[in-house]
PDB file of C-alpha atoms in Angstrom:
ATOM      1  CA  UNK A 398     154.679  48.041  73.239  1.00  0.00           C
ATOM      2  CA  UNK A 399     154.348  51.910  74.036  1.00  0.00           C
ATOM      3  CA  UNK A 400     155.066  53.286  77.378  1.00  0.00           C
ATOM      4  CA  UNK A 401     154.452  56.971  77.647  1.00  0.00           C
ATOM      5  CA  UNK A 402     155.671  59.322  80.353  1.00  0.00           C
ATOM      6  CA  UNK A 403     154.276  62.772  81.206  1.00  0.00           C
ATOM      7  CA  UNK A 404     156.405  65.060  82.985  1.00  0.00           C
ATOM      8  CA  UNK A 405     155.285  68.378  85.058  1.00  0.00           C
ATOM      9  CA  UNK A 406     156.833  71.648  85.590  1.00  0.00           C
ATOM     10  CA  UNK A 407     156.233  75.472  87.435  1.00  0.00           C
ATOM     11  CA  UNK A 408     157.402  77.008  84.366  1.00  0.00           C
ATOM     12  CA  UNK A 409     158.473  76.774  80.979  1.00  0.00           C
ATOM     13  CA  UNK A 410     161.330  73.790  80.244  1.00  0.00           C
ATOM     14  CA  UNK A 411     164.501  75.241  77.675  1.00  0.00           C
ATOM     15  CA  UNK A 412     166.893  72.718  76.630  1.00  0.00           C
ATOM     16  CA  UNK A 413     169.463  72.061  73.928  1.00  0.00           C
ATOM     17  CA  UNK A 414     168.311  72.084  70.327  1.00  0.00           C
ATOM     18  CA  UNK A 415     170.099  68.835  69.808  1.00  0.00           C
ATOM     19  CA  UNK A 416     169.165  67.167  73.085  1.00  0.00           C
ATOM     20  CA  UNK A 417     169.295  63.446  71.709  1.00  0.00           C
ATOM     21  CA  UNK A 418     171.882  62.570  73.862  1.00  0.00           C
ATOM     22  CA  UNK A 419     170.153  63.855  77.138  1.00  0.00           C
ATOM     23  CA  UNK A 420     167.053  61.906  76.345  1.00  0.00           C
ATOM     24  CA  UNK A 421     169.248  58.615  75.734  1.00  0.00           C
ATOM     25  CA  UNK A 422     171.202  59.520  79.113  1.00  0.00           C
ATOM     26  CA  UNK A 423     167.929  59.712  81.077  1.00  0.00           C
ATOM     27  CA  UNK A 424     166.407  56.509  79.724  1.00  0.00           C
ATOM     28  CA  UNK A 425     169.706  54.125  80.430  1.00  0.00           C
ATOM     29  CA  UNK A 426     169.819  55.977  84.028  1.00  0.00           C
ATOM     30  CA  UNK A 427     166.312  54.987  84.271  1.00  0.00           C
ATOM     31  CA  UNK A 428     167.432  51.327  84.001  1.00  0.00           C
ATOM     32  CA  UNK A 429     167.633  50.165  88.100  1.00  0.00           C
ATOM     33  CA  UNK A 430     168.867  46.729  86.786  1.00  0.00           C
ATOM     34  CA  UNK A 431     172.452  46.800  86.310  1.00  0.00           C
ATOM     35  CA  UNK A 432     172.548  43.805  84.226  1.00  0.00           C
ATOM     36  CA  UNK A 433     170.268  45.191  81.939  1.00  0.00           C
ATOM     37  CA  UNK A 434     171.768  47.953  81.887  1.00  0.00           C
ATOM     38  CA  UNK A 435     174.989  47.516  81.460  1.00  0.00           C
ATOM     39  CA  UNK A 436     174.001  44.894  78.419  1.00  0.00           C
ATOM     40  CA  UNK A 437     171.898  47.214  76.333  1.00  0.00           C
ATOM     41  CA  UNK A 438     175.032  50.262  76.475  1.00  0.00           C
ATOM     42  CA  UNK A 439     177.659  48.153  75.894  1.00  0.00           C
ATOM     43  CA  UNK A 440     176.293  45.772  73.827  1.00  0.00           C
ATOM     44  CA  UNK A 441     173.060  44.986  72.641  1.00  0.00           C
ATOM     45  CA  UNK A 442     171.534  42.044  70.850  1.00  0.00           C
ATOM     46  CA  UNK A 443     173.883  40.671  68.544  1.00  0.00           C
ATOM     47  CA  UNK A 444     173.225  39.545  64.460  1.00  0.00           C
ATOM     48  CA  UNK A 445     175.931  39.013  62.568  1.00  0.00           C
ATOM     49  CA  UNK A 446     178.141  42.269  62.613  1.00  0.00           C
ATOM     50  CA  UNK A 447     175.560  44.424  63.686  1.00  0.00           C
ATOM     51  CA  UNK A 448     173.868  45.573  67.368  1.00  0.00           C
ATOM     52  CA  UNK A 449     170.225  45.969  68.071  1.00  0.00           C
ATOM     53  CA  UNK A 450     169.139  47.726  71.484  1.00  0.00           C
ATOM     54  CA  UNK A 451     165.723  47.245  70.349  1.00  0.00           C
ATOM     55  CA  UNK A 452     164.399  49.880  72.050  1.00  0.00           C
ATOM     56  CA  UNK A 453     164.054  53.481  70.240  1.00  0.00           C
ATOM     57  CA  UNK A 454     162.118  56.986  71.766  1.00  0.00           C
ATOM     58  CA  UNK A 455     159.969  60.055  70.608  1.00  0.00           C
ATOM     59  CA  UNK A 456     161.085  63.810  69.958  1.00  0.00           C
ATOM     60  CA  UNK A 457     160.095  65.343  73.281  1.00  0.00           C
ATOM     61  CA  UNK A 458     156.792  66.774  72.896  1.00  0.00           C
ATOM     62  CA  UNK A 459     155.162  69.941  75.118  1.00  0.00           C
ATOM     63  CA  UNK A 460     151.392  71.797  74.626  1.00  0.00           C
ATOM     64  CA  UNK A 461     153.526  74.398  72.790  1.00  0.00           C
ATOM     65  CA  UNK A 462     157.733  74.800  71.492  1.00  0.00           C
ATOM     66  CA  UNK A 463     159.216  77.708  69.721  1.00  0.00           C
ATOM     67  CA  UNK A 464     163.002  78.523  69.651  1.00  0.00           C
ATOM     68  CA  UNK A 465     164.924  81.095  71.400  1.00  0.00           C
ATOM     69  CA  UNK A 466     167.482  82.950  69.167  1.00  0.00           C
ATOM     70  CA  UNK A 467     169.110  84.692  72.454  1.00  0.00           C
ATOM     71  CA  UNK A 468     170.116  81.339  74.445  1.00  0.00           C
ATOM     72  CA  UNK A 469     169.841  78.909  71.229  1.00  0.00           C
ATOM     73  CA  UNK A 470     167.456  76.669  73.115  1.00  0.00           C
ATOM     74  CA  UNK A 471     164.074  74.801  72.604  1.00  0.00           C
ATOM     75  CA  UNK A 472     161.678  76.620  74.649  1.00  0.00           C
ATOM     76  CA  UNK A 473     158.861  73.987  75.853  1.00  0.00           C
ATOM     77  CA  UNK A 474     155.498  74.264  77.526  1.00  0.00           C
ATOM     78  CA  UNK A 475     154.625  72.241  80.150  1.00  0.00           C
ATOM     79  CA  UNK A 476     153.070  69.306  80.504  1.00  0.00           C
ATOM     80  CA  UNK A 477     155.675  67.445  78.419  1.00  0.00           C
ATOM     81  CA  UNK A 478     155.607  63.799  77.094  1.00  0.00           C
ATOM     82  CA  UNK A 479     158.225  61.247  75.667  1.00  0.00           C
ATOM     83  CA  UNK A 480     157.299  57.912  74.163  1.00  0.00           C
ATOM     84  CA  UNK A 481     159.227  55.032  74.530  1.00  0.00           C
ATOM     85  CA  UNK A 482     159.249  51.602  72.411  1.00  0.00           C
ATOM     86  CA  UNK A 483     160.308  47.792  72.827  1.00  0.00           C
ATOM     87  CA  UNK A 484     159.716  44.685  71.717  1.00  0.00           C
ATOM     88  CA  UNK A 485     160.826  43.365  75.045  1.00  0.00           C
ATOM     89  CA  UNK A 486     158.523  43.878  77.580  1.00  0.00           C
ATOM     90  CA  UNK A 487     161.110  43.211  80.401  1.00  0.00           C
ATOM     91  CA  UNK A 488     162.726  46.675  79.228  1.00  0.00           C
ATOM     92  CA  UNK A 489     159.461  48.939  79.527  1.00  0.00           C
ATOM     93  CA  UNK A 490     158.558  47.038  83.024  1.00  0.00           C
ATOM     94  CA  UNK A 491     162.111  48.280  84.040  1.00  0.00           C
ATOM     95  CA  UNK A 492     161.616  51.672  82.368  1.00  0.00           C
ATOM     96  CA  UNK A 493     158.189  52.471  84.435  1.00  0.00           C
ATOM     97  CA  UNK A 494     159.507  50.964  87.448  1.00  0.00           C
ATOM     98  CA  UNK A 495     162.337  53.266  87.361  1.00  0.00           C
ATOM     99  CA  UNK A 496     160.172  56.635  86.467  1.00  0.00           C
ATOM    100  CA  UNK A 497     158.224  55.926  89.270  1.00  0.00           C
ATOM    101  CA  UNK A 498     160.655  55.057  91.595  1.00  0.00           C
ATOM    102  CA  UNK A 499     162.781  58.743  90.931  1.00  0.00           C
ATOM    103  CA  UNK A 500     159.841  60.718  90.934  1.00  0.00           C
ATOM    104  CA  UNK A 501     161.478  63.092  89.460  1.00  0.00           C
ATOM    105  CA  UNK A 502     163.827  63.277  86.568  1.00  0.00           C
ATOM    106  CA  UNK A 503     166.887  65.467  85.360  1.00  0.00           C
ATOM    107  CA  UNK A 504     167.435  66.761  81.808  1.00  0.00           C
ATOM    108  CA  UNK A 505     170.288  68.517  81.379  1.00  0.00           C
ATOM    109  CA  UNK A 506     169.903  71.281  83.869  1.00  0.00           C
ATOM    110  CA  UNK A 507     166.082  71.006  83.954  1.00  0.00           C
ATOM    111  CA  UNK A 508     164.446  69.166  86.937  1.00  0.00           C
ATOM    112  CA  UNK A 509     161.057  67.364  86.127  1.00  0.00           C
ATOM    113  CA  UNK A 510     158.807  65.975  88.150  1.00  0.00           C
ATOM    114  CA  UNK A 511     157.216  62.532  86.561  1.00  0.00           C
ATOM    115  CA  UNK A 512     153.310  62.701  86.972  1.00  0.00           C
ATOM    116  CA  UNK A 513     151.817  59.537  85.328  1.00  0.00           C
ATOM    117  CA  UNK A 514     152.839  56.707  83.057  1.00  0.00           C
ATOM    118  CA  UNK A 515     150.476  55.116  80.388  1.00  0.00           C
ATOM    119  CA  UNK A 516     151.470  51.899  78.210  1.00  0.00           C
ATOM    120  CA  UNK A 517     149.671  50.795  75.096  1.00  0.00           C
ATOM    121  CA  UNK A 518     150.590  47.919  72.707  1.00  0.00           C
ATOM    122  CA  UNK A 519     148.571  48.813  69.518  1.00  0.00           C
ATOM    123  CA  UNK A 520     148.611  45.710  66.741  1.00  0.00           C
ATOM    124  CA  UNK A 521     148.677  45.285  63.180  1.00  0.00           C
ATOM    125  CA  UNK A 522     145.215  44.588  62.073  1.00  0.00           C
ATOM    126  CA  UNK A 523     144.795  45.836  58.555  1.00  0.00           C
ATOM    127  CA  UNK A 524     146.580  46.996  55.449  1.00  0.00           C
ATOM    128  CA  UNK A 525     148.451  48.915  54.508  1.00  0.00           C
ATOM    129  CA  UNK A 526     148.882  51.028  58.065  1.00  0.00           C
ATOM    130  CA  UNK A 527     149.244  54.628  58.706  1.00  0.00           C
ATOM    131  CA  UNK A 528     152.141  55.958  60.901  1.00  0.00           C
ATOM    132  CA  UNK A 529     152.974  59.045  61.999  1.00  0.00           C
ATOM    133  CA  UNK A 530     157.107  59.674  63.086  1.00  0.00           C
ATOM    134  CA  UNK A 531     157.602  60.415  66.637  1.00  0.00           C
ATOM    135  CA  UNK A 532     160.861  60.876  65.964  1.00  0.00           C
ATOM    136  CA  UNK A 533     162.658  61.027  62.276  1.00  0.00           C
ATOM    137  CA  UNK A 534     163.170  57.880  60.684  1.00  0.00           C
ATOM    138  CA  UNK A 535     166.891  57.457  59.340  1.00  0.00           C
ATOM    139  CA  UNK A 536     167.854  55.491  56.134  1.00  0.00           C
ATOM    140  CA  UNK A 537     171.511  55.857  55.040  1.00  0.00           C
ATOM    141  CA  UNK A 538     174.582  53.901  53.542  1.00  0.00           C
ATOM    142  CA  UNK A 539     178.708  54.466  54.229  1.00  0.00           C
ATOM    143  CA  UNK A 540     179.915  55.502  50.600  1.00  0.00           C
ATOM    144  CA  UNK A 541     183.348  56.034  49.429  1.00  0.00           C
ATOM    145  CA  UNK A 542     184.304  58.892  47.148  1.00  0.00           C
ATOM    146  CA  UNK A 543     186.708  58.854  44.421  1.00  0.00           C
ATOM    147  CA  UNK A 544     189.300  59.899  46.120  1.00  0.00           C
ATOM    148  CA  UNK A 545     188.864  57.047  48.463  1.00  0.00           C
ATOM    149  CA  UNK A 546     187.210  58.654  51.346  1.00  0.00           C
ATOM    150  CA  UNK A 547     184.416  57.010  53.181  1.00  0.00           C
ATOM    151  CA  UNK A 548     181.284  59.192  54.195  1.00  0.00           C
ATOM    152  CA  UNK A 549     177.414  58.652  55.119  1.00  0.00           C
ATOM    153  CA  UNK A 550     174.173  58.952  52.509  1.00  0.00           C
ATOM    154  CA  UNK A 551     171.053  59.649  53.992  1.00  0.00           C
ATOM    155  CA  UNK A 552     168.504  58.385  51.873  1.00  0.00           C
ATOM    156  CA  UNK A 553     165.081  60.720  50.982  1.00  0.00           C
ATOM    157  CA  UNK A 554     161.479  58.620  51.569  1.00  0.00           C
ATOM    158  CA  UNK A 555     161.206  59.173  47.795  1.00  0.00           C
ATOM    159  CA  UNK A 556     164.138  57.200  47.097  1.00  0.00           C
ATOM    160  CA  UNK A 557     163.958  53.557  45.928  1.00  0.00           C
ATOM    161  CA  UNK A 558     166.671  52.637  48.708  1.00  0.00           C
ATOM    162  CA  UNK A 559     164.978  54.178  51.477  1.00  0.00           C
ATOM    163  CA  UNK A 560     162.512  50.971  50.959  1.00  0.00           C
ATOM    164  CA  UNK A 561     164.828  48.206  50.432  1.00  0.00           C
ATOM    165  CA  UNK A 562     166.738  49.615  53.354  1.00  0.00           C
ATOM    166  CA  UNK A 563     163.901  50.143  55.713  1.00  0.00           C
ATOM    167  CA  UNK A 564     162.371  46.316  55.096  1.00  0.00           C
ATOM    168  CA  UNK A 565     166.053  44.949  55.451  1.00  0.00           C
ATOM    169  CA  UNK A 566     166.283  46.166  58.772  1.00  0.00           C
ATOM    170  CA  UNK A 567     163.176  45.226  60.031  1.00  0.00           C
ATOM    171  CA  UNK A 568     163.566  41.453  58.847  1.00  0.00           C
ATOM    172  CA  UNK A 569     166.684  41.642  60.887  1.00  0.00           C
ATOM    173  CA  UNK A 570     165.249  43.017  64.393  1.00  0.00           C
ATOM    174  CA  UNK A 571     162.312  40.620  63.614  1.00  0.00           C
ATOM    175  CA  UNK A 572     164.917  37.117  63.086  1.00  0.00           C
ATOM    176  CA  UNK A 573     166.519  38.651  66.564  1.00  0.00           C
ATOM    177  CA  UNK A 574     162.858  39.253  68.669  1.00  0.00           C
ATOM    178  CA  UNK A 575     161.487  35.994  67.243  1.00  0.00           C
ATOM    179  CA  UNK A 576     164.065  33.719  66.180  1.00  0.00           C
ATOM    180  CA  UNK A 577     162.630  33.392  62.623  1.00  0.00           C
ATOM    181  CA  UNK A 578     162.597  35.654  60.002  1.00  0.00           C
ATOM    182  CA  UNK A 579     159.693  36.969  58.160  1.00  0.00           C
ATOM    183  CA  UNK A 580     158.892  37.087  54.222  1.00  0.00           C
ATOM    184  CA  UNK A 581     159.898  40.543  52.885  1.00  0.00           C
ATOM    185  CA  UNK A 582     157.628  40.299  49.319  1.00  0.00           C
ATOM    186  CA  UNK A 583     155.246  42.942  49.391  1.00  0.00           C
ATOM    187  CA  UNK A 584     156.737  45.221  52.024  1.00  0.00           C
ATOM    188  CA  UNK A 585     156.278  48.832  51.540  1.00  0.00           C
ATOM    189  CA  UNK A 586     156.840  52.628  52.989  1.00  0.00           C
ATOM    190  CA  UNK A 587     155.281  55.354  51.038  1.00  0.00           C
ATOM    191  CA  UNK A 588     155.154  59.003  52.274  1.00  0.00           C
ATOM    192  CA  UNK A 589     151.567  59.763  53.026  1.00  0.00           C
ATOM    193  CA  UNK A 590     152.258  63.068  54.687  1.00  0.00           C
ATOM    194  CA  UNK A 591     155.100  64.685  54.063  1.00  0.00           C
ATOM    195  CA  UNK A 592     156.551  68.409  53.519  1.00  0.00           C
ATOM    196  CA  UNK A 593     159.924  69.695  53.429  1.00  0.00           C
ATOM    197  CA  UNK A 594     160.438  70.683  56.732  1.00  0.00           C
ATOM    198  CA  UNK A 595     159.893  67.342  58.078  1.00  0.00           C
ATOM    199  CA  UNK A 596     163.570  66.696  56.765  1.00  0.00           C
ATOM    200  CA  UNK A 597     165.203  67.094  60.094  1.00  0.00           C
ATOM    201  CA  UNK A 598     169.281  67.861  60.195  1.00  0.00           C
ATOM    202  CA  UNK A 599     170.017  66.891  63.982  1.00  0.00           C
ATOM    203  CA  UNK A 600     173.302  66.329  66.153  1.00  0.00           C
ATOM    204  CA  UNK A 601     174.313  63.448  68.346  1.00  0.00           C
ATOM    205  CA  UNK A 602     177.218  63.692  69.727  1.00  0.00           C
ATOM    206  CA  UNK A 603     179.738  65.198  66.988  1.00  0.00           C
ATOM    207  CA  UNK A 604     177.710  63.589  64.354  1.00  0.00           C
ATOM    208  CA  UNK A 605     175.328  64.992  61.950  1.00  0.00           C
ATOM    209  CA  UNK A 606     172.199  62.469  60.957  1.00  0.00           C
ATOM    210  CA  UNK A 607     169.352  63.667  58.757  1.00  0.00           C
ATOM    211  CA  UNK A 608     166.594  61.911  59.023  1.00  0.00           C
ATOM    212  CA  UNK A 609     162.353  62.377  58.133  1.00  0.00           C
ATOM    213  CA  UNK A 610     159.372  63.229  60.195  1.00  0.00           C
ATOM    214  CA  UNK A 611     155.905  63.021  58.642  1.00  0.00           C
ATOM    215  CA  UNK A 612     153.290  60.343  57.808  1.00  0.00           C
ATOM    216  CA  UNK A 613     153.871  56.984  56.082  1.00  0.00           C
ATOM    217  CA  UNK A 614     151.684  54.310  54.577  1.00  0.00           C
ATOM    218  CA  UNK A 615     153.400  50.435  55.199  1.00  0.00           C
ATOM    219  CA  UNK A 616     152.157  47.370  53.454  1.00  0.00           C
ATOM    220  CA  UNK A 617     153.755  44.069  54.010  1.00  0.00           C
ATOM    221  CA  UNK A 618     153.886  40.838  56.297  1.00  0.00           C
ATOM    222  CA  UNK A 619     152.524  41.778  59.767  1.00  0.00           C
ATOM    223  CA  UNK A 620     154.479  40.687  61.920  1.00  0.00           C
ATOM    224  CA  UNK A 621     156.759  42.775  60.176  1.00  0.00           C
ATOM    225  CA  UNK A 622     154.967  45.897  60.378  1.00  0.00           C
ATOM    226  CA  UNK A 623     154.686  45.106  64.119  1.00  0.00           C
ATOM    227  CA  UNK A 624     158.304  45.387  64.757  1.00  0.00           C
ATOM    228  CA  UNK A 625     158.169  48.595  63.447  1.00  0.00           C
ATOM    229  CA  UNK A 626     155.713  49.827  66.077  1.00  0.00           C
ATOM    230  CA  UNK A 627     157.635  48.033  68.427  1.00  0.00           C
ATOM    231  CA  UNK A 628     160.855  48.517  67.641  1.00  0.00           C
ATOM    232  CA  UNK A 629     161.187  51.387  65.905  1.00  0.00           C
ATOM    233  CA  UNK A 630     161.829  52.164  61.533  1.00  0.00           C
ATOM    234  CA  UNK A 631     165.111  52.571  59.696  1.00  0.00           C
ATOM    235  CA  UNK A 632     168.509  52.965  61.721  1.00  0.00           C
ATOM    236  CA  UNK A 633     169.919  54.089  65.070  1.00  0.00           C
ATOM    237  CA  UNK A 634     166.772  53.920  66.938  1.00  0.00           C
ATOM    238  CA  UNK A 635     168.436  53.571  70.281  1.00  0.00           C
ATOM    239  CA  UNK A 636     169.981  56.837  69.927  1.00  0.00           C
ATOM    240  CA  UNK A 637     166.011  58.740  69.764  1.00  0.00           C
ATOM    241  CA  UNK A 638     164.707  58.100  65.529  1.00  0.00           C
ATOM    242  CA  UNK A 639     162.568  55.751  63.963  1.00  0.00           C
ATOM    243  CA  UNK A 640     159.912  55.961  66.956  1.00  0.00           C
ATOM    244  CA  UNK A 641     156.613  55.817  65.442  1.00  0.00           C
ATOM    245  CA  UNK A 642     152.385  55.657  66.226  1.00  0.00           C
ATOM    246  CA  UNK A 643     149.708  53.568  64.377  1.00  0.00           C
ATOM    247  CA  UNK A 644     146.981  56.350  63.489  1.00  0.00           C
ATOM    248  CA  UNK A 645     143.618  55.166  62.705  1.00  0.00           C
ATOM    249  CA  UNK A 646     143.414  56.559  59.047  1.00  0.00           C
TER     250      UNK A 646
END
């Protein structure tokens, strides 16, 4: 399920370049529940040694954005939009019921005032499907080098790993939405659409992730495609990558 959010205001927006972390802040203080809440940032859903939020979120996306080299900020024109993503509809309910609730919202510095909602829940129907990255889709591994260091690998879409990684993760936030997992054989992503500057080099927090915007073609089971409307592609999507939107061809 998609719910998106449009957001109004007087002038033009300027925020952070990285501005992950504000997006994540907003969404959890959307959250009224405090159960809920307090589950999904401290813990998650649970498989094996890993943690699943199961929800994930689009760039932020205005009529127009260009970058300002004097304050180092994105420079957005109004009306803005974010799209969020979850399996669980319980989470999106709480989500819109929170939007509307505030009225208005606070990013960063930046005051916006919340002017309608929309939800969607576009299905699988046919193979393979197009998708288009709302925000980049991540796809890495923790290495160690020979001198015994650990560090991170971001895989490239044209990398054999970047598909056996992908489908791995999906089978595993599909066994924790439906208790059952789902076959893997067949399962593809192939760039459809894709150019070098949709290889995006973000922050969150202290930490650098690099991650890939653009169009992809998936074939495979789908129910497993569907998770990855719903629940986002590749890794971290809690933290704003992997969102994504069926296009029609």
């Amino acid at each position: 399920m998609q719910l998106t959010i449009y957001f109004h205001a007087p002038g033009p927006v300027a925020i952070p370049v990285h501005y992950g972390t504000l997006l994540q802040g907003l969404i959890y203080h959307q959250m009224q529940n405090p159960v809920l809440r307090t589950y999904l940032h401290e813990q998650g859903f649970v498989l094996e040694k890993r943690r699943f939020k199961l929800f994930t979120f689009s760039r932020l996306m205005g009529r127009a954005v260009r970058y300002d080299r004097d304050s180092g900020r994105l420079i957005y024109t109004p009306p803005l939009k974010l799209v969020i993503c979850s399996p669980i509809p319980f989470i999106l309910q709480e989500l819109g019921t929170g939007f509307l609730r505030q009225g208005q919202v606070r990013l960063g510095d930046v005051r916006l005032e919340v002017k309608e909602m929309s939800a969607a829940s576009p299905r699988v129907q046919t193979q393979p499907v197009r998708v288009r990255m709302l925000s980049p889709v991540v796809v890495y591994s923790t290495m160690e080098s020979q001198d015994g260091r650990s560090y991170t690998y971001y895989y490239a879409p044209f990398e054999p790993r970047f598909t056996e990684l992908v489908g791995a993760n999906l089978v595993k936030k599909h066994l924790l939405i439906h208790g059952r997992p789902a076959p893997l054989d067949g399962f593809s992503i192939l760039p459809a659409a894709l150019e070098e500057r949709d290889l995006k080099i973000t922050r969150y927090k202290d930490i650098i992730i690099k991650g890939w915007m653009g169009d992809y073609l998936l074939q495979g089971d789908p129910h497993l495609l569907q998770v990855a409307l719903d629940a986002g592609l590749g890794a971290k999507n809690s933290q704003g990558y992997g969102c994504c939107m069926l296009l029609d061809g």
